[in-house]
Amino acid sequence: VTKIKQDDTYRIFVVGGSTVMGNTATSDETTIPGWIQNFFNESNLPVDVEVINAGMGGGFSFTEMNYIKNELINYEPDLFIIYDGWNDITRPYSVQNEDSGDYDLATQLLRKFIVKNDFIQIPGLIFKHYNYYKYNMMDIYKHFNDEDVDKKAELWKNRWIETCELGSVKDFDVIVILQPLVGTGKKTLSAEEEVYYKKYDHKDLVPNYEKYAQQLDKINEICTKSIDMRNVFDEQKKTIFHDGGHVGDEGNYIVAKKLFGVVYPIVQKSI
């Protein structure tokens, strides 16, 4: 990705955590940004639309906002799609402002390459097997702590409003998406998803996630658009989720198709 884009290029960054990065996707093309790129490639727009995967493992609103302000803004963005919520609600309030501060795009892309290709084989395998063992031995893998959820949701809203205000100054659009999690919406959970729902304590988490959804109207007043996608899988009967929030290729396709329907008119109007 070059910092200076061609005149006939419209540049989209999809920002989020590992769900955007594509931890459970089989290829870069079957991540959410990958599918959106494919849809634009098949469209008849008279410009070259670039969809760039700016997801990073563990990313949440604070790190993502700073990634935009300190790095991605230098790449002539036209639109940011923010796809998050999960890492914010599960992150304790006491560390909502802790940040590695590493916003170099090349470094982030290298990290993705390492993760996707499973480098450092032996430590990685040990870590994976330890996690599988711990997961299977525990009735609830991650207890949800509802302390300070209201404050966390307020922070989430304020960070994206601040980003959208920057967009008004720097001339880029921002779409904020509240992502789906296992148990959100009206999806009938499969047997596997029922296990994840229990393991990740979503009986307590999902009702509190509503407090993030309640921020969307205020975000929508400042940003280009805000969308509640907690119900995007309502019509799906099969297993979509691989844990509390990651989905595979098919889930990414469904999300990307929905997003493309929202983004296409914005791009079309801009050009």
Coordinates of C-alpha atoms in Angstrom, one line a residue:
V1 CA 0.0 0.0 0.0
T2 CA 1.5 3.3 -1.0
K3 CA 0.8 6.5 0.9
I4 CA 0.0 8.4 -2.3
K5 CA -2.9 6.9 -4.2
Q6 CA -3.7 7.2 -7.9
D7 CA -6.3 9.9 -8.9
D8 CA -8.8 7.3 -10.0
T9 CA -8.6 5.3 -6.8
Y10 CA -11.1 5.2 -3.9
R11 CA -9.4 3.8 -0.8
I12 CA -11.3 2.0 2.0
F13 CA -9.7 0.8 5.3
V14 CA -11.6 -1.9 7.3
V15 CA -10.5 -1.4 10.9
G16 CA -11.1 -3.9 13.8
G17 CA -9.6 -6.7 15.8
S18 CA -8.9 -10.3 14.8
T19 CA -12.4 -10.7 13.4
V20 CA -11.4 -8.2 10.6
M21 CA -7.8 -9.5 10.4
G22 CA -9.3 -12.9 9.6
N23 CA -7.9 -15.3 12.2
T24 CA -10.4 -18.0 11.2
A25 CA -10.5 -17.3 7.5
T26 CA -8.9 -19.7 5.1
S27 CA -7.3 -17.0 3.0
D28 CA -7.0 -13.2 2.8
E29 CA -9.6 -13.2 0.1
T30 CA -12.2 -14.8 2.4
T31 CA -11.8 -12.2 5.2
I32 CA -14.5 -9.5 5.5
P33 CA -12.3 -6.9 3.7
G34 CA -11.3 -9.6 1.1
W35 CA -15.0 -10.3 0.2
I36 CA -15.8 -6.6 0.0
Q37 CA -12.9 -6.1 -2.4
N38 CA -14.2 -9.0 -4.5
F39 CA -17.7 -7.4 -4.6
F40 CA -16.2 -4.1 -5.8
N41 CA -14.1 -5.8 -8.4
E42 CA -17.3 -7.2 -9.9
S43 CA -19.1 -3.8 -9.8
N44 CA -19.1 -1.4 -12.7
L45 CA -17.8 1.7 -10.9
P46 CA -15.5 3.9 -13.0
V47 CA -12.8 4.0 -10.3
D48 CA -10.4 1.5 -8.8
V49 CA -11.7 0.7 -5.3
E50 CA -9.0 -0.5 -2.8
V51 CA -10.2 -2.3 0.3
I52 CA -7.4 -2.6 2.8
N53 CA -7.5 -5.0 5.8
A54 CA -6.4 -2.9 8.8
G55 CA -7.5 -5.4 11.4
M56 CA -5.1 -6.2 14.2
G57 CA -5.3 -9.0 16.8
G58 CA -6.7 -7.7 20.1
G59 CA -7.6 -4.3 18.6
F60 CA -10.2 -2.3 20.4
S61 CA -11.5 1.3 20.1
F62 CA -8.6 3.0 21.7
T63 CA -5.9 1.2 19.7
E64 CA -8.0 1.4 16.5
M65 CA -8.6 5.1 16.9
N66 CA -4.9 5.8 17.4
Y67 CA -4.0 3.6 14.5
I68 CA -6.2 5.8 12.3
K69 CA -4.9 9.1 13.7
N70 CA -1.2 8.2 13.8
E71 CA -0.8 6.0 10.8
L72 CA -3.7 5.2 8.4
I73 CA -4.6 8.9 8.0
N74 CA -1.3 9.3 6.1
Y75 CA -2.5 6.9 3.3
E76 CA -5.1 9.2 1.8
P77 CA -8.2 7.3 3.1
D78 CA -11.6 8.0 1.6
L79 CA -13.6 5.7 4.0
F80 CA -13.1 3.9 7.2
I81 CA -15.3 0.9 8.1
I82 CA -15.0 0.3 11.9
Y83 CA -16.0 -3.3 12.8
D84 CA -15.8 -3.9 16.5
G85 CA -17.4 -4.0 20.0
W86 CA -16.3 -7.5 21.2
N87 CA -12.9 -6.5 22.4
D88 CA -14.2 -3.4 24.0
I89 CA -16.9 -5.0 26.1
T90 CA -14.6 -7.8 27.3
R91 CA -11.7 -5.5 28.1
P92 CA -11.6 -4.3 31.8
Y93 CA -12.2 -0.6 32.3
S94 CA -8.9 -0.3 34.1
V95 CA -7.0 -1.0 30.9
Q96 CA -9.2 0.8 28.4
N97 CA -6.5 3.4 27.9
E98 CA -3.5 1.0 27.7
D99 CA -1.9 0.9 24.3
S100 CA 1.2 -0.6 22.7
G101 CA 1.6 2.5 20.5
D102 CA 2.8 0.6 17.5
Y103 CA 0.9 1.9 14.5
D104 CA 3.3 1.3 11.6
L105 CA 1.2 -0.3 8.8
A106 CA 4.2 -2.3 7.5
T107 CA 4.7 -3.8 11.0
Q108 CA 1.0 -4.7 11.3
L109 CA 1.0 -6.4 7.9
L110 CA 4.1 -8.4 8.9
R111 CA 2.4 -9.5 12.1
K112 CA -0.6 -10.7 10.0
F113 CA 1.7 -12.6 7.7
I114 CA 3.3 -14.3 10.7
V115 CA 0.0 -15.2 12.3
K116 CA -1.6 -16.4 9.0
N117 CA 1.4 -18.6 8.2
D118 CA 1.9 -20.0 11.7
F119 CA 5.5 -19.1 12.0
I120 CA 7.4 -19.9 15.3
Q121 CA 5.8 -23.3 15.1
I122 CA 6.8 -25.0 18.3
P123 CA 5.9 -22.1 20.8
G124 CA 2.7 -21.6 18.8
L125 CA 1.7 -25.2 19.0
I126 CA 2.4 -25.4 22.7
F127 CA 0.3 -22.3 23.3
K128 CA -2.5 -23.6 21.2
H129 CA -2.6 -27.0 22.9
Y130 CA -2.4 -25.3 26.4
N131 CA -5.4 -23.2 25.5
Y132 CA -7.4 -26.2 24.1
Y133 CA -6.6 -28.1 27.3
K134 CA -7.7 -25.1 29.5
Y135 CA -10.8 -24.5 27.4
N136 CA -11.9 -28.2 27.6
M137 CA -11.3 -28.4 31.4
M138 CA -13.3 -25.3 32.3
D139 CA -17.1 -25.1 32.5
I140 CA -16.9 -21.4 31.7
Y141 CA -13.8 -20.3 29.8
K142 CA -14.2 -16.6 30.3
H143 CA -16.4 -15.1 33.0
F144 CA -17.9 -11.8 31.9
N145 CA -17.4 -8.9 34.4
D146 CA -20.2 -6.3 34.0
E147 CA -18.3 -3.7 36.2
D148 CA -18.2 -0.3 34.5
V149 CA -19.9 -1.4 31.3
D150 CA -21.7 2.0 31.1
K151 CA -18.4 3.8 31.3
K152 CA -16.9 1.5 28.7
A153 CA -19.8 2.0 26.3
E154 CA -19.5 5.8 26.7
L155 CA -15.8 5.6 25.9
W156 CA -16.5 3.6 22.8
K157 CA -19.0 6.1 21.6
N158 CA -16.7 9.1 22.3
R159 CA -13.8 7.6 20.5
W160 CA -15.7 7.0 17.3
I161 CA -17.3 10.5 17.5
E162 CA -13.8 12.0 17.8
T163 CA -12.7 10.0 14.8
C164 CA -15.6 11.1 12.8
E165 CA -15.0 14.7 13.7
L166 CA -11.5 14.3 12.4
G167 CA -13.0 12.8 9.2
S168 CA -15.0 16.0 8.8
V169 CA -11.7 18.0 8.9
K170 CA -9.6 15.6 6.8
D171 CA -12.3 14.7 4.3
F172 CA -13.0 11.0 4.9
D173 CA -16.1 9.1 5.8
V174 CA -16.5 6.8 8.7
I175 CA -19.0 3.9 9.1
V176 CA -19.2 2.3 12.6
I177 CA -20.4 -1.3 12.9
L178 CA -21.4 -3.0 16.1
Q179 CA -20.3 -6.6 15.4
P180 CA -22.3 -9.8 16.0
L181 CA -21.4 -12.2 18.8
V182 CA -22.7 -15.7 19.6
G183 CA -26.1 -15.2 21.1
T184 CA -26.8 -11.7 19.7
G185 CA -29.8 -11.2 17.4
K186 CA -32.4 -14.0 17.0
K187 CA -30.2 -16.7 15.4
T188 CA -31.1 -20.2 16.5
L189 CA -27.8 -21.4 17.9
S190 CA -26.4 -24.7 16.7
A191 CA -25.2 -27.3 19.2
E192 CA -21.7 -26.0 18.8
E193 CA -22.7 -22.4 19.3
E194 CA -24.7 -23.4 22.4
V195 CA -21.4 -24.6 23.9
Y196 CA -19.6 -21.4 23.0
Y197 CA -22.5 -19.3 24.4
K198 CA -22.0 -21.1 27.8
K199 CA -18.2 -21.2 27.7
Y200 CA -17.8 -17.5 27.0
D201 CA -20.5 -16.5 29.6
H202 CA -22.6 -14.8 27.0
K203 CA -25.7 -15.2 29.1
D204 CA -24.3 -12.2 31.1
L205 CA -22.3 -10.5 28.3
V206 CA -25.0 -10.3 25.6
P207 CA -27.5 -8.3 27.6
N208 CA -24.8 -5.8 28.6
Y209 CA -23.8 -5.5 24.9
E210 CA -27.1 -3.7 24.4
K211 CA -25.5 -0.7 26.1
Y212 CA -23.1 -0.4 23.1
A213 CA -26.0 -0.6 20.7
Q214 CA -27.6 2.3 22.6
Q215 CA -24.7 4.5 21.6
L216 CA -25.2 4.0 17.9
D217 CA -27.8 6.8 17.4
K218 CA -25.4 9.4 18.9
I219 CA -22.6 8.1 16.7
N220 CA -24.9 8.3 13.7
E221 CA -25.4 12.0 14.3
I222 CA -21.7 12.7 13.7
C223 CA -20.5 9.9 11.6
T224 CA -21.4 9.0 8.0
K225 CA -23.4 6.0 9.3
S226 CA -23.6 3.6 12.3
I227 CA -25.1 0.1 11.9
D228 CA -26.2 -2.5 14.4
M229 CA -25.1 -5.8 12.9
R230 CA -25.8 -8.0 15.9
N231 CA -28.6 -9.7 14.0
V232 CA -26.8 -10.3 10.7
F233 CA -26.9 -14.1 11.1
D234 CA -30.6 -14.3 12.2
E235 CA -31.5 -16.4 9.1
Q236 CA -28.7 -18.9 9.5
K237 CA -29.5 -22.3 11.1
K238 CA -26.0 -23.9 10.7
T239 CA -22.9 -23.2 12.8
I240 CA -21.5 -19.8 11.9
F241 CA -19.4 -18.9 15.0
H242 CA -16.1 -20.7 15.9
D243 CA -16.1 -19.3 19.4
G244 CA -17.6 -16.2 21.1
G245 CA -17.2 -14.0 18.1
H246 CA -15.0 -15.3 15.3
V247 CA -16.6 -16.7 12.2
G248 CA -15.3 -18.5 9.2
D249 CA -15.4 -17.8 5.4
E250 CA -19.2 -18.1 5.1
G251 CA -19.8 -15.8 8.1
N252 CA -17.4 -13.3 6.7
Y253 CA -19.2 -13.5 3.3
I254 CA -22.5 -12.7 4.9
V255 CA -21.1 -9.8 6.8
A256 CA -19.3 -8.4 3.8
K257 CA -22.4 -8.7 1.6
K258 CA -24.4 -6.7 4.1
L259 CA -21.6 -4.1 4.4
F260 CA -21.2 -3.8 0.6
G261 CA -24.9 -2.9 0.3
V262 CA -24.2 0.0 2.7
V263 CA -20.9 1.1 1.3
Y264 CA -21.6 0.9 -2.4
P265 CA -24.0 3.9 -2.5
I266 CA -21.5 6.0 -0.4
V267 CA -18.7 5.2 -2.9
Q268 CA -21.0 5.8 -5.8
K269 CA -22.1 9.2 -4.5
S270 CA -18.5 10.2 -3.7
I271 CA -17.3 9.7 -7.3

